[in-house]
Short mmCIF file of N, CA and C in Angstrom, two decimals:
data_model
loop_
_atom_site.label_atom_id
_atom_site.label_comp_id
_atom_site.label_asym_id
_atom_site.label_seq_id
_atom_site.Cartn_x
_atom_site.Cartn_y
_atom_site.Cartn_z
N MET A 662 78.71 101.59 80.23
CA MET A 662 79.37 102.34 79.23
C MET A 662 80.05 103.48 79.76
N ASN A 663 79.40 103.97 81.00
CA ASN A 663 80.35 105.12 81.77
C ASN A 663 81.46 104.33 82.55
N LEU A 664 81.19 102.95 82.77
CA LEU A 664 82.45 102.47 83.72
C LEU A 664 83.61 102.10 82.44
N LYS A 665 83.31 101.75 81.37
CA LYS A 665 84.29 101.51 80.41
C LYS A 665 84.95 102.76 80.03
N LEU A 666 84.45 103.78 80.11
CA LEU A 666 85.11 105.39 79.55
C LEU A 666 86.07 105.64 81.08
N THR A 667 85.48 105.56 82.16
CA THR A 667 86.24 105.71 83.34
C THR A 667 87.65 104.95 83.44
N PHE A 668 87.42 103.62 83.00
CA PHE A 668 88.61 102.44 82.92
C PHE A 668 89.31 102.85 81.83
N CYS A 669 89.01 103.28 80.60
CA CYS A 669 89.86 103.81 79.58
C CYS A 669 90.68 105.00 79.94
N GLY A 670 89.95 105.77 80.59
CA GLY A 670 90.64 107.18 80.80
C GLY A 670 91.60 106.97 81.97
N THR A 671 91.34 106.06 82.99
CA THR A 671 92.47 105.68 83.86
C THR A 671 93.63 105.24 83.33
N LEU A 672 93.55 103.90 82.33
CA LEU A 672 94.52 103.43 81.68
C LEU A 672 95.31 104.43 80.76
N LEU A 673 94.88 105.57 80.11
CA LEU A 673 95.27 106.41 79.22
C LEU A 673 96.08 107.36 80.21
N SER A 674 95.52 107.80 81.23
CA SER A 674 96.30 108.63 82.13
C SER A 674 97.66 107.82 82.77
N LEU A 675 97.48 106.74 83.23
CA LEU A 675 98.78 105.89 83.43
C LEU A 675 99.72 105.74 82.40
N GLY A 676 99.41 105.46 81.39
CA GLY A 676 100.27 105.45 80.06
C GLY A 676 100.82 106.56 79.90
N VAL A 677 100.27 107.55 79.84
CA VAL A 677 100.95 108.92 79.73
C VAL A 677 101.96 109.21 80.68
N ALA A 678 101.68 108.83 82.00
CA ALA A 678 102.76 109.00 82.96
C ALA A 678 103.86 108.42 82.69
N PHE A 679 103.70 106.97 82.43
CA PHE A 679 104.75 106.16 82.18
C PHE A 679 105.56 106.19 81.07
N SER A 680 105.07 106.75 80.05
CA SER A 680 105.67 107.05 78.86
C SER A 680 106.51 108.45 78.83
N THR A 681 106.25 109.23 79.87
CA THR A 681 107.16 110.29 79.86
C THR A 681 108.66 110.11 80.52
N GLN A 682 108.93 108.71 80.76
CA GLN A 682 110.20 108.63 81.14
C GLN A 682 111.35 108.52 79.99
N ALA A 683 112.52 108.57 80.36
CA ALA A 683 113.47 108.68 79.05
C ALA A 683 113.56 107.18 78.62
N GLN A 684 113.77 106.98 77.23
CA GLN A 684 113.67 105.68 76.71
C GLN A 684 115.53 105.54 76.46
N GLU A 685 115.99 104.79 77.49
CA GLU A 685 117.32 104.38 77.48
C GLU A 685 117.56 102.86 77.16
N GLU A 686 116.52 102.11 77.36
CA GLU A 686 116.69 100.57 77.32
C GLU A 686 115.46 99.62 76.66
N THR A 687 115.71 98.65 76.38
CA THR A 687 114.81 97.91 75.98
C THR A 687 113.57 97.64 76.86
N ARG A 688 112.55 97.69 76.46
CA ARG A 688 111.33 97.41 77.34
C ARG A 688 110.33 96.51 76.66
N ILE A 689 109.73 95.43 77.52
CA ILE A 689 108.91 94.49 77.14
C ILE A 689 107.77 94.46 78.22
N GLY A 690 106.62 94.40 77.83
CA GLY A 690 105.21 94.25 78.74
C GLY A 690 104.02 93.44 78.22
N LEU A 691 103.25 93.44 78.95
CA LEU A 691 101.82 92.70 78.70
C LEU A 691 100.88 93.58 78.69
N PHE A 692 99.77 93.58 78.27
CA PHE A 692 98.38 94.28 78.32
C PHE A 692 97.24 93.48 78.07
N LEU A 693 96.21 94.09 78.48
CA LEU A 693 94.82 93.39 78.06
C LEU A 693 94.21 94.48 77.17
N ALA A 694 93.38 93.87 76.05
CA ALA A 694 92.77 94.53 75.26
C ALA A 694 91.29 94.16 74.98
N TYR A 695 90.61 95.20 74.32
CA TYR A 695 88.95 94.94 74.10
C TYR A 695 88.97 95.46 72.84
N GLY A 696 88.35 94.35 71.99
CA GLY A 696 87.96 94.74 70.77
C GLY A 696 86.69 95.12 70.23
N THR A 697 86.35 96.36 70.31
CA THR A 697 84.97 96.95 70.17
C THR A 697 84.12 96.31 68.94
N GLU A 698 84.84 96.13 68.02
CA GLU A 698 84.14 95.79 66.81
C GLU A 698 83.64 94.08 66.68
N ILE A 699 84.44 93.42 67.26
CA ILE A 699 84.24 92.02 67.52
C ILE A 699 83.64 91.72 68.86
N GLU A 700 83.81 92.67 69.87
CA GLU A 700 83.20 92.80 71.31
C GLU A 700 84.08 91.46 71.89
N ASN A 701 85.37 91.34 72.10
CA ASN A 701 85.87 90.24 72.47
C ASN A 701 87.20 90.83 73.33
N ILE A 702 87.74 90.14 74.40
CA ILE A 702 88.70 90.46 74.98
C ILE A 702 90.02 89.97 74.50
N GLY A 703 91.17 90.37 74.77
CA GLY A 703 92.47 89.76 74.07
C GLY A 703 93.67 90.02 75.06
N ILE A 704 94.84 89.54 74.65
CA ILE A 704 95.85 89.63 75.65
C ILE A 704 97.16 90.10 74.57
N GLY A 705 98.00 90.92 75.19
CA GLY A 705 98.85 91.32 74.12
C GLY A 705 100.25 91.80 74.78
N THR A 706 101.21 91.90 73.97
CA THR A 706 102.69 92.17 74.36
C THR A 706 102.86 93.52 73.55
N LYS A 707 104.00 94.25 73.99
CA LYS A 707 104.22 95.41 73.67
C LYS A 707 105.81 95.52 73.91
N ALA A 708 106.49 96.05 72.80
CA ALA A 708 108.09 95.95 73.03
C ALA A 708 108.62 97.41 72.51
N GLU A 709 109.65 98.02 73.16
CA GLU A 709 110.24 99.37 72.76
C GLU A 709 111.60 99.02 72.63
N PHE A 710 112.14 99.44 71.41
CA PHE A 710 113.49 99.37 71.30
C PHE A 710 114.05 100.64 70.78
N PRO A 711 114.98 101.22 71.74
CA PRO A 711 115.49 102.38 71.24
C PRO A 711 116.31 102.52 70.21
N ILE A 712 116.31 103.46 69.06
CA ILE A 712 117.14 103.40 68.03
C ILE A 712 118.30 104.49 68.16
N MET A 713 117.84 105.76 68.46
CA MET A 713 118.41 106.71 68.81
C MET A 713 117.89 107.45 69.86
N GLU A 714 118.43 108.73 70.51
CA GLU A 714 118.06 109.41 71.61
C GLU A 714 116.42 109.49 71.40
N ASN A 715 116.15 110.25 70.18
CA ASN A 715 114.59 110.76 70.27
C ASN A 715 113.62 109.43 69.06
N LEU A 716 114.30 108.49 69.00
CA LEU A 716 113.60 107.60 67.93
C LEU A 716 113.53 106.22 68.59
N THR A 717 112.37 105.83 68.69
CA THR A 717 112.06 104.26 69.42
C THR A 717 111.12 103.41 68.52
N ILE A 718 111.42 102.17 68.14
CA ILE A 718 110.45 101.43 67.35
C ILE A 718 109.59 100.54 68.47
N SER A 719 108.37 100.35 68.37
CA SER A 719 107.40 99.90 69.27
C SER A 719 106.69 98.91 68.60
N PRO A 720 106.87 97.51 68.21
CA PRO A 720 106.03 96.75 67.92
C PRO A 720 104.93 96.19 68.80
N SER A 721 103.74 95.79 68.45
CA SER A 721 102.81 95.20 69.63
C SER A 721 101.98 93.94 68.75
N LEU A 722 101.68 93.16 69.52
CA LEU A 722 100.88 91.95 69.16
C LEU A 722 99.69 91.70 70.20
N ILE A 723 98.41 91.60 69.49
CA ILE A 723 97.24 91.33 70.31
C ILE A 723 96.96 89.84 69.83
N TYR A 724 96.50 89.04 70.79
CA TYR A 724 95.89 87.76 70.53
C TYR A 724 94.45 87.83 71.17
N TYR A 725 93.10 87.88 70.44
CA TYR A 725 92.10 87.67 70.96
C TYR A 725 91.49 86.54 71.12
N LEU A 726 90.92 86.02 72.39
CA LEU A 726 90.60 84.79 72.85
C LEU A 726 89.49 84.49 72.17
N PRO A 727 89.37 83.08 71.68
CA PRO A 727 88.14 82.63 71.04
C PRO A 727 87.17 82.73 71.79
N LYS A 728 85.74 82.86 71.18
CA LYS A 728 84.49 82.70 71.83
C LYS A 728 83.31 81.87 71.19
N GLU A 729 82.47 81.49 71.82
CA GLU A 729 81.56 80.82 71.29
C GLU A 729 80.23 81.39 71.10
N GLU A 730 79.55 81.42 69.75
CA GLU A 730 78.18 82.24 69.52
C GLU A 730 77.37 81.12 68.91
N TYR A 731 75.98 80.95 69.42
CA TYR A 731 75.40 79.92 68.81
C TYR A 731 75.72 78.76 68.39
N CYS A 732 76.51 78.14 69.63
CA CYS A 732 77.18 76.69 69.44
C CYS A 732 78.26 76.84 68.33
N VAL A 733 78.66 77.77 67.83
CA VAL A 733 79.96 77.72 66.88
C VAL A 733 80.82 78.62 67.46
N LYS A 734 82.38 78.02 67.33
CA LYS A 734 83.46 78.66 67.87
C LYS A 734 84.06 79.61 67.00
N VAL A 735 84.17 80.83 67.19
CA VAL A 735 84.72 81.85 66.38
C VAL A 735 85.94 82.20 66.80
N ASN A 736 86.92 82.27 65.54
CA ASN A 736 88.25 82.36 65.83
C ASN A 736 88.43 83.65 65.25
#
């Protein structure tokens, strides 16, 4: 549990550091995700589209990898 908190804190601080840059162009990136309710990992993508100087639209999509529990594949 402590390792998860340390990892999440590190990711959060890196995200804040990179998000302070000026938003002047379209950005697309990949990330890893962890669903705490379903206890499964996923991969995702995020894009940032600047509309005005202080307005950005940022859609994201996460695909959680299927896992097998008790010989049943869960999607």
